[in-house]
PDB file of C-alpha atoms and ligand atoms in Angstrom:
ATOM      1  CA  MET A 239      -1.762 -21.734  10.802  1.00  0.00           C
ATOM      2  CA  ALA A 240      -3.685 -18.613  10.208  1.00  0.00           C
ATOM      3  CA  ILE A 241      -1.271 -15.351   9.592  1.00  0.00           C
ATOM      4  CA  LEU A 242      -3.837 -13.133  10.788  1.00  0.00           C
ATOM      5  CA  GLU A 243      -6.954 -13.889  12.985  1.00  0.00           C
ATOM      6  CA  ALA A 244      -9.906 -11.729  14.594  1.00  0.00           C
ATOM      7  CA  ARG A 245     -11.593 -13.308  17.436  1.00  0.00           C
ATOM      8  CA  ALA A 246     -15.471 -11.294  18.332  1.00  0.00           C
ATOM      9  CA  ILE A 247     -13.779  -7.793  18.246  1.00  0.00           C
ATOM     10  CA  SER A 248     -16.236  -5.171  18.705  1.00  0.00           C
ATOM     11  CA  LYS A 249     -15.396  -1.255  18.422  1.00  0.00           C
ATOM     12  CA  SER A 250     -17.503   1.475  19.065  1.00  0.00           C
ATOM     13  CA  TYR A 251     -16.719   5.348  19.150  1.00  0.00           C
ATOM     14  CA  ARG A 252     -18.615   7.878  20.833  1.00  0.00           C
ATOM     15  CA  VAL A 253     -20.267  10.808  18.802  1.00  0.00           C
ATOM     16  CA  GLY A 254     -21.508  13.317  21.331  1.00  0.00           C
ATOM     17  CA  ASN A 255     -23.472  11.709  24.365  1.00  0.00           C
ATOM     18  CA  ARG A 256     -23.991   8.431  21.875  1.00  0.00           C
ATOM     19  CA  PRO A 257     -21.681   5.317  21.182  1.00  0.00           C
ATOM     20  CA  ILE A 258     -21.928   4.108  17.936  1.00  0.00           C
ATOM     21  CA  THR A 259     -20.747   0.366  17.320  1.00  0.00           C
ATOM     22  CA  VAL A 260     -18.856   0.261  14.206  1.00  0.00           C
ATOM     23  CA  LEU A 261     -17.930  -3.788  14.555  1.00  0.00           C
ATOM     24  CA  ASP A 262     -20.033  -5.996  16.345  1.00  0.00           C
ATOM     25  CA  THR A 263     -18.222  -9.359  17.114  1.00  0.00           C
ATOM     26  CA  VAL A 264     -16.591 -10.045  14.113  1.00  0.00           C
ATOM     27  CA  SER A 265     -14.942 -12.347  13.530  1.00  0.00           C
ATOM     28  CA  LEU A 266     -11.898 -13.399  10.552  1.00  0.00           C
ATOM     29  CA  THR A 267      -9.302 -15.543   9.750  1.00  0.00           C
ATOM     30  CA  VAL A 268      -6.651 -15.106   6.995  1.00  0.00           C
ATOM     31  CA  LYS A 269      -4.776 -17.455   5.763  1.00  0.00           C
ATOM     32  CA  PRO A 270      -1.220 -17.370   4.450  1.00  0.00           C
ATOM     33  CA  GLY A 271      -0.696 -15.999   0.835  1.00  0.00           C
ATOM     34  CA  GLU A 272      -4.430 -15.962   0.733  1.00  0.00           C
ATOM     35  CA  PHE A 273      -5.856 -12.577  -1.597  1.00  0.00           C
ATOM     36  CA  LEU A 274      -8.851 -11.199   0.463  1.00  0.00           C
ATOM     37  CA  ILE A 275     -11.217  -8.414  -0.491  1.00  0.00           C
ATOM     38  CA  ILE A 276     -12.999  -6.256   1.909  1.00  0.00           C
ATOM     39  CA  LYS A 277     -16.064  -4.590   0.690  1.00  0.00           C
ATOM     40  CA  GLY A 278     -18.865  -2.407   2.821  1.00  0.00           C
ATOM     41  CA  GLU A 279     -20.500   1.099   1.716  1.00  0.00           C
ATOM     42  CA  SER A 280     -18.287   4.196   2.969  1.00  0.00           C
ATOM     43  CA  GLY A 281     -18.734   3.983   6.794  1.00  0.00           C
ATOM     44  CA  SER A 282     -19.100   0.806   6.700  1.00  0.00           C
ATOM     45  CA  GLY A 283     -16.085  -0.216   9.149  1.00  0.00           C
ATOM     46  CA  LYS A 284     -13.492  -1.000   6.619  1.00  0.00           C
ATOM     47  CA  SER A 285     -10.365   1.428   7.427  1.00  0.00           C
ATOM     48  CA  THR A 286     -11.628   0.138  11.089  1.00  0.00           C
ATOM     49  CA  LEU A 287     -11.335  -2.774  10.546  1.00  0.00           C
ATOM     50  CA  LEU A 288      -8.044  -2.856   9.184  1.00  0.00           C
ATOM     51  CA  ALA A 289      -5.992  -0.712  11.547  1.00  0.00           C
ATOM     52  CA  LEU A 290      -7.815  -3.146  14.616  1.00  0.00           C
ATOM     53  CA  LEU A 291      -6.578  -6.159  12.477  1.00  0.00           C
ATOM     54  CA  SER A 292      -3.140  -4.263  11.824  1.00  0.00           C
ATOM     55  CA  GLY A 293      -2.582  -3.578  15.783  1.00  0.00           C
ATOM     56  CA  LEU A 294      -2.672   0.209  14.849  1.00  0.00           C
ATOM     57  CA  GLU A 295      -6.093   0.636  17.483  1.00  0.00           C
ATOM     58  CA  ARG A 296      -7.269  -1.604  20.212  1.00  0.00           C
ATOM     59  CA  PRO A 297     -11.007  -3.686  20.106  1.00  0.00           C
ATOM     60  CA  ASP A 298     -13.036  -2.672  22.888  1.00  0.00           C
ATOM     61  CA  SER A 299     -13.750  -6.539  23.422  1.00  0.00           C
ATOM     62  CA  GLY A 300     -12.339  -9.565  21.297  1.00  0.00           C
ATOM     63  CA  ARG A 301      -8.695 -10.840  20.319  1.00  0.00           C
ATOM     64  CA  VAL A 302      -6.573 -10.135  17.754  1.00  0.00           C
ATOM     65  CA  LEU A 303      -3.860 -12.941  16.761  1.00  0.00           C
ATOM     66  CA  ILE A 304      -0.797 -12.626  14.462  1.00  0.00           C
ATOM     67  CA  GLU A 305       0.547 -15.577  13.436  1.00  0.00           C
ATOM     68  CA  ASP A 306      -1.431 -16.937  16.681  1.00  0.00           C
ATOM     69  CA  GLN A 307       0.319 -14.869  18.560  1.00  0.00           C
ATOM     70  CA  ASP A 308      -2.263 -12.729  21.106  1.00  0.00           C
ATOM     71  CA  ILE A 309      -1.308  -9.092  20.056  1.00  0.00           C
ATOM     72  CA  THR A 310      -4.507  -7.631  21.720  1.00  0.00           C
ATOM     73  CA  ASP A 311      -2.843  -6.808  25.237  1.00  0.00           C
ATOM     74  CA  LEU A 312       1.065  -5.965  23.812  1.00  0.00           C
ATOM     75  CA  HIS A 313       2.411  -3.089  24.757  1.00  0.00           C
ATOM     76  CA  GLU A 314       3.258  -0.461  21.989  1.00  0.00           C
ATOM     77  CA  ASP A 315       6.681  -0.670  22.499  1.00  0.00           C
ATOM     78  CA  GLU A 316       6.494  -4.481  21.411  1.00  0.00           C
ATOM     79  CA  LEU A 317       3.857  -3.894  18.795  1.00  0.00           C
ATOM     80  CA  ALA A 318       5.319  -1.601  16.927  1.00  0.00           C
ATOM     81  CA  PRO A 319       8.592  -2.999  15.779  1.00  0.00           C
ATOM     82  CA  LEU A 320       6.158  -6.269  15.057  1.00  0.00           C
ATOM     83  CA  ARG A 321       4.019  -4.291  12.555  1.00  0.00           C
ATOM     84  CA  ASN A 322       6.577  -2.961  11.007  1.00  0.00           C
ATOM     85  CA  ALA A 323       8.388  -6.163  10.260  1.00  0.00           C
ATOM     86  CA  THR A 324       4.946  -7.978   9.601  1.00  0.00           C
ATOM     87  CA  PHE A 325       2.681  -5.477   7.959  1.00  0.00           C
ATOM     88  CA  GLY A 326       2.599  -2.937   4.698  1.00  0.00           C
ATOM     89  CA  TYR A 327       0.326  -0.574   4.384  1.00  0.00           C
ATOM     90  CA  VAL A 328      -0.946   1.174   1.396  1.00  0.00           C
ATOM     91  CA  PHE A 329      -3.408   3.978   1.717  1.00  0.00           C
ATOM     92  CA  GLN A 330      -6.240   5.722  -0.037  1.00  0.00           C
ATOM     93  CA  SER A 331      -4.308   8.896   0.262  1.00  0.00           C
ATOM     94  CA  PHE A 332      -0.361   7.616   0.030  1.00  0.00           C
ATOM     95  CA  HIS A 333       0.435   9.221   2.867  1.00  0.00           C
ATOM     96  CA  LEU A 334       4.073   9.645   1.801  1.00  0.00           C
ATOM     97  CA  ILE A 335       6.658  12.226   3.905  1.00  0.00           C
ATOM     98  CA  PRO A 336       6.634  15.340   1.754  1.00  0.00           C
ATOM     99  CA  SER A 337      10.349  16.460   2.687  1.00  0.00           C
ATOM    100  CA  LEU A 338      11.911  13.197   1.365  1.00  0.00           C
ATOM    101  CA  THR A 339      12.341  11.923  -2.085  1.00  0.00           C
ATOM    102  CA  THR A 340      10.571   9.150  -3.280  1.00  0.00           C
ATOM    103  CA  LEU A 341      13.745   7.326  -2.921  1.00  0.00           C
ATOM    104  CA  GLU A 342      14.054   8.028   1.048  1.00  0.00           C
ATOM    105  CA  ASN A 343      10.181   7.382   1.422  1.00  0.00           C
ATOM    106  CA  VAL A 344      11.035   4.108   0.162  1.00  0.00           C
ATOM    107  CA  MET A 345      13.984   3.471   2.749  1.00  0.00           C
ATOM    108  CA  PHE A 346      12.590   5.141   5.610  1.00  0.00           C
ATOM    109  CA  PRO A 347      10.775   1.607   7.343  1.00  0.00           C
ATOM    110  CA  ALA A 348      13.836  -0.442   6.256  1.00  0.00           C
ATOM    111  CA  GLU A 349      16.078   2.189   8.173  1.00  0.00           C
ATOM    112  CA  LEU A 350      14.041   2.232  11.385  1.00  0.00           C
ATOM    113  CA  ALA A 351      14.020  -1.483  10.840  1.00  0.00           C
ATOM    114  CA  ALA A 352      18.132  -0.714  11.053  1.00  0.00           C
ATOM    115  CA  ASP A 353      18.295  -2.689   7.535  1.00  0.00           C
ATOM    116  CA  PRO A 354      21.941  -2.100   6.380  1.00  0.00           C
ATOM    117  CA  ALA A 355      20.620  -2.725   2.612  1.00  0.00           C
ATOM    118  CA  ALA A 356      17.874  -0.416   2.383  1.00  0.00           C
ATOM    119  CA  ARG A 357      19.060   1.288  -0.048  1.00  0.00           C
ATOM    120  CA  PRO A 358      19.839  -1.031  -2.618  1.00  0.00           C
ATOM    121  CA  LYS A 359      16.772  -2.167  -1.798  1.00  0.00           C
ATOM    122  CA  ALA A 360      14.704   0.971  -2.098  1.00  0.00           C
ATOM    123  CA  GLU A 361      16.436   1.164  -5.579  1.00  0.00           C
ATOM    124  CA  ALA A 362      15.479  -2.085  -6.563  1.00  0.00           C
ATOM    125  CA  LEU A 363      11.611  -1.797  -5.713  1.00  0.00           C
ATOM    126  CA  LEU A 364      11.379   1.342  -7.337  1.00  0.00           C
ATOM    127  CA  LYS A 365      12.982   0.125 -10.281  1.00  0.00           C
ATOM    128  CA  ARG A 366      10.898  -2.753 -10.558  1.00  0.00           C
ATOM    129  CA  VAL A 367       7.610  -0.517 -10.923  1.00  0.00           C
ATOM    130  CA  GLY A 368       9.010   1.864 -12.995  1.00  0.00           C
ATOM    131  CA  LEU A 369      10.202   4.596 -10.611  1.00  0.00           C
ATOM    132  CA  ALA A 370      14.572   4.696 -11.232  1.00  0.00           C
ATOM    133  CA  GLU A 371      14.215   7.749 -12.743  1.00  0.00           C
ATOM    134  CA  ARG A 372      11.841   9.629  -9.911  1.00  0.00           C
ATOM    135  CA  SER A 373      14.065   8.420  -7.015  1.00  0.00           C
ATOM    136  CA  ALA A 374      15.215  12.175  -6.334  1.00  0.00           C
ATOM    137  CA  SER A 375      11.600  13.409  -6.726  1.00  0.00           C
ATOM    138  CA  PHE A 376       9.741  14.774  -3.667  1.00  0.00           C
ATOM    139  CA  PRO A 377       5.977  13.980  -3.354  1.00  0.00           C
ATOM    140  CA  ARG A 378       4.771  16.946  -4.871  1.00  0.00           C
ATOM    141  CA  GLN A 379       6.596  16.252  -8.289  1.00  0.00           C
ATOM    142  CA  LEU A 380       4.375  13.025  -8.929  1.00  0.00           C
ATOM    143  CA  SER A 381       1.552  12.053 -10.223  1.00  0.00           C
ATOM    144  CA  GLY A 382      -1.035  10.210  -8.345  1.00  0.00           C
ATOM    145  CA  GLY A 383      -0.487   6.674  -9.674  1.00  0.00           C
ATOM    146  CA  GLU A 384       3.881   7.560  -9.089  1.00  0.00           C
ATOM    147  CA  LYS A 385       2.730   8.112  -5.601  1.00  0.00           C
ATOM    148  CA  GLN A 386       0.920   5.459  -4.825  1.00  0.00           C
ATOM    149  CA  ARG A 387       3.693   3.097  -6.540  1.00  0.00           C
ATOM    150  CA  CYS A 388       6.083   4.953  -4.181  1.00  0.00           C
ATOM    151  CA  ALA A 389       3.883   3.985  -1.229  1.00  0.00           C
ATOM    152  CA  ILE A 390       3.817   0.244  -2.539  1.00  0.00           C
ATOM    153  CA  CYS A 391       7.646   0.059  -2.781  1.00  0.00           C
ATOM    154  CA  ARG A 392       7.480   1.497   0.697  1.00  0.00           C
ATOM    155  CA  ALA A 393       5.111  -0.889   1.913  1.00  0.00           C
ATOM    156  CA  LEU A 394       7.273  -3.904   0.578  1.00  0.00           C
ATOM    157  CA  ILE A 395      10.126  -2.898   1.439  1.00  0.00           C
ATOM    158  CA  ASN A 396      10.698  -4.868   5.086  1.00  0.00           C
ATOM    159  CA  GLY A 397       9.243  -8.172   3.125  1.00  0.00           C
ATOM    160  CA  PRO A 398       6.083  -7.750   4.951  1.00  0.00           C
ATOM    161  CA  ARG A 399       3.976 -11.053   4.951  1.00  0.00           C
ATOM    162  CA  LEU A 400       1.047  -9.225   5.013  1.00  0.00           C
ATOM    163  CA  LEU A 401       0.073  -6.012   3.103  1.00  0.00           C
ATOM    164  CA  PHE A 402      -2.992  -4.174   3.606  1.00  0.00           C
ATOM    165  CA  ALA A 403      -4.165  -1.680   0.887  1.00  0.00           C
ATOM    166  CA  ASP A 404      -6.960   0.512   2.037  1.00  0.00           C
ATOM    167  CA  GLU A 405      -9.202   2.033  -1.051  1.00  0.00           C
ATOM    168  CA  PRO A 406      -5.619   2.377  -3.176  1.00  0.00           C
ATOM    169  CA  THR A 407      -7.418   3.785  -6.071  1.00  0.00           C
ATOM    170  CA  GLY A 408      -9.688   5.964  -4.387  1.00  0.00           C
ATOM    171  CA  ASN A 409      -7.665   8.761  -5.354  1.00  0.00           C
ATOM    172  CA  LEU A 410      -6.460   7.800  -8.571  1.00  0.00           C
ATOM    173  CA  ASP A 411      -7.797   8.354 -11.944  1.00  0.00           C
ATOM    174  CA  SER A 412      -9.377   4.905 -13.875  1.00  0.00           C
ATOM    175  CA  VAL A 413      -6.062   4.443 -15.946  1.00  0.00           C
ATOM    176  CA  SER A 414      -3.625   4.951 -13.256  1.00  0.00           C
ATOM    177  CA  GLY A 415      -5.934   3.005 -10.806  1.00  0.00           C
ATOM    178  CA  GLY A 416      -6.072   0.097 -13.108  1.00  0.00           C
ATOM    179  CA  ALA A 417      -2.105  -0.084 -13.025  1.00  0.00           C
ATOM    180  CA  VAL A 418      -1.519   0.519  -9.587  1.00  0.00           C
ATOM    181  CA  LEU A 419      -4.019  -2.836  -8.883  1.00  0.00           C
ATOM    182  CA  GLU A 420      -2.792  -4.655 -10.968  1.00  0.00           C
ATOM    183  CA  LEU A 421       1.193  -4.143  -9.693  1.00  0.00           C
ATOM    184  CA  LEU A 422      -0.569  -5.459  -6.173  1.00  0.00           C
ATOM    185  CA  LEU A 423      -1.607  -8.298  -7.396  1.00  0.00           C
ATOM    186  CA  GLU A 424       1.410  -9.025  -9.297  1.00  0.00           C
ATOM    187  CA  LEU A 425       3.728  -8.381  -6.262  1.00  0.00           C
ATOM    188  CA  HIS A 426       0.900 -10.835  -4.384  1.00  0.00           C
ATOM    189  CA  ARG A 427       1.793 -13.610  -6.732  1.00  0.00           C
ATOM    190  CA  GLU A 428       5.108 -12.710  -7.389  1.00  0.00           C
ATOM    191  CA  HIS A 429       6.085 -12.705  -3.547  1.00  0.00           C
ATOM    192  CA  GLY A 430       3.273 -15.092  -2.401  1.00  0.00           C
ATOM    193  CA  THR A 431       2.374 -11.745   0.207  1.00  0.00           C
ATOM    194  CA  THR A 432      -0.849 -12.174   1.854  1.00  0.00           C
ATOM    195  CA  LEU A 433      -2.855  -8.851   0.281  1.00  0.00           C
ATOM    196  CA  VAL A 434      -5.641  -7.796   2.601  1.00  0.00           C
ATOM    197  CA  LEU A 435      -7.475  -5.422   0.052  1.00  0.00           C
ATOM    198  CA  VAL A 436     -10.369  -3.343   0.535  1.00  0.00           C
ATOM    199  CA  THR A 437     -11.752  -2.034  -2.928  1.00  0.00           C
ATOM    200  CA  HIS A 438     -15.348  -1.119  -4.418  1.00  0.00           C
ATOM    201  CA  SER A 439     -13.654  -2.323  -8.001  1.00  0.00           C
ATOM    202  CA  GLN A 440     -15.187  -5.434  -9.520  1.00  0.00           C
ATOM    203  CA  ASP A 441     -13.111  -6.720 -12.098  1.00  0.00           C
ATOM    204  CA  ILE A 442     -10.268  -6.863  -9.411  1.00  0.00           C
ATOM    205  CA  ALA A 443     -12.705  -8.975  -6.888  1.00  0.00           C
ATOM    206  CA  ARG A 444     -13.602 -11.494  -9.569  1.00  0.00           C
ATOM    207  CA  LEU A 445      -9.394 -12.567  -8.902  1.00  0.00           C
ATOM    208  CA  ALA A 446      -9.618 -12.449  -5.180  1.00  0.00           C
ATOM    209  CA  ASP A 447      -9.704 -15.984  -3.213  1.00  0.00           C
ATOM    210  CA  ARG A 448     -12.522 -14.337  -1.267  1.00  0.00           C
ATOM    211  CA  VAL A 449     -14.532 -11.829  -0.709  1.00  0.00           C
ATOM    212  CA  VAL A 450     -16.270 -10.305   2.419  1.00  0.00           C
ATOM    213  CA  THR A 451     -19.037  -7.548   2.802  1.00  0.00           C
ATOM    214  CA  LEU A 452     -19.242  -5.373   6.055  1.00  0.00           C
ATOM    215  CA  ARG A 453     -22.739  -4.023   6.691  1.00  0.00           C
ATOM    216  CA  ASP A 454     -24.406  -3.241  10.185  1.00  0.00           C
ATOM    217  CA  GLY A 455     -21.402  -3.778  11.843  1.00  0.00           C
ATOM    218  CA  ARG A 456     -21.129  -7.194  10.799  1.00  0.00           C
ATOM    219  CA  LEU A 457     -19.186  -9.602   8.132  1.00  0.00           C
ATOM    220  CA  ALA A 458     -21.158 -11.532   5.836  1.00  0.00           C
ATOM    221  CA  ALA A 459     -19.635 -13.293   2.631  1.00  0.00           C
ATOM    222  CA  GLY A 460     -19.594 -11.199  -0.290  1.00  0.00           C
ATOM    223  CA  THR A 461     -20.108 -11.925  -3.655  1.00  0.00           C
ATOM    224  CA  ALA A 462     -17.924 -10.341  -6.660  1.00  0.00           C
ATOM    225  CA  SER A 463     -20.405  -7.731  -8.015  1.00  0.00           C
TER     226      SER A 463
HETATM  227  N1  LIG B 502     -11.811   7.898  15.601  1.00  0.00           N
HETATM  228  C1  LIG B 502     -13.038   7.915  15.194  1.00  0.00           C
HETATM  229  N2  LIG B 502     -13.685   8.926  15.965  1.00  0.00           N
HETATM  230  C2  LIG B 502     -15.635   8.689  16.116  1.00  0.00           C
HETATM  231  N3  LIG B 502     -15.768   7.916  15.014  1.00  0.00           N
HETATM  232  C3  LIG B 502     -15.017   7.541  14.006  1.00  0.00           C
HETATM  233  C4  LIG B 502     -13.894   7.487  13.749  1.00  0.00           C
HETATM  234  N4  LIG B 502     -13.486   6.744  13.529  1.00  0.00           N
HETATM  235  C5  LIG B 502     -14.422   6.499  12.149  1.00  0.00           C
HETATM  236  N5  LIG B 502     -15.320   6.263  13.252  1.00  0.00           N
HETATM  237  C6  LIG B 502     -16.852   6.857  12.712  1.00  0.00           C
HETATM  238  O1  LIG B 502     -16.783   4.735  12.228  1.00  0.00           O
HETATM  239  C7  LIG B 502     -17.648   4.486  11.502  1.00  0.00           C
HETATM  240  C8  LIG B 502     -16.603   3.597  10.288  1.00  0.00           C
HETATM  241  O2  LIG B 502     -15.814   4.155   9.819  1.00  0.00           O
HETATM  242  P1  LIG B 502     -14.411   3.899   9.079  1.00  0.00           P
HETATM  243  O3  LIG B 502     -14.035   2.493   9.676  1.00  0.00           O
HETATM  244  O4  LIG B 502     -13.780   4.690   8.463  1.00  0.00           O
HETATM  245  O5  LIG B 502     -15.777   3.345   7.579  1.00  0.00           O
HETATM  246  P2  LIG B 502     -15.296   3.222   6.208  1.00  0.00           P
HETATM  247  O6  LIG B 502     -13.910   3.032   6.111  1.00  0.00           O
HETATM  248  O7  LIG B 502     -15.727   2.024   5.396  1.00  0.00           O
HETATM  249  O8  LIG B 502     -15.783   4.210   5.734  1.00  0.00           O
HETATM  250  C9  LIG B 502     -17.822   5.834  10.688  1.00  0.00           C
HETATM  251  O9  LIG B 502     -19.417   5.925  11.286  1.00  0.00           O
HETATM  252  C10 LIG B 502     -17.187   6.861  11.113  1.00  0.00           C
HETATM  253  O10 LIG B 502     -17.729   8.386  11.285  1.00  0.00           O
HETATM  254 MG1  LIG B 503     -12.254   3.925   4.731  1.00  0.00          MG
END
């Protein structure tokens, strides 16, 4: 069974009077435990594709299935808890909540899921990524690399079966960016979490199970370089 499947999904945006087609009947199947990289030039629709795959946005046509369940027409009330339980997200710009501490940011999705073990789980994750001593710090007090490690903990706290990371090193210098990619890969290996990563890093592309490239709204089998 596929963990995630897109069947001929299309998406257009209207810019002024003109519709621009960002995704044109894109089909993609992600297998459990797979490490998939999505590449493509800036503006090629990578973030749009992730938003559709993860149910954050809806396609204009086509279907999206999570473990054979068609989520395309699910009401937001049903979709939101499904997303929270199934997926973790890591974004280029971290998206941490500025008024919450590192520990509170990590606990947040678990508290939404009413998990009584939110705190010990968050503490264990922060320890795992070397941020235990920054638990009481606020995002503004963290370096870029530390913010992203915090965001990764938050993405993992509900034990997602699939982790989406959208250019997670885009705002980091090469050293902390390398450490973040290393960490994502280690976590993927340790927990068997399916990993869908948007990145331009060629080093990491060599380690992926599969690389696909978005071009002109279509998906092509990509190369590692
Ligand atoms: N909400 C939106 N409204 C209008 N155009 C959008 C919107 N979101 C994305 N786009 C356009 O869709 C195209 C793909 O964007 P995006 O998915 O962010 O690409 P990428 O992540 O590959 O850089 C771009 O031309 C972008 O301007
Ligand atoms: Mg993007």
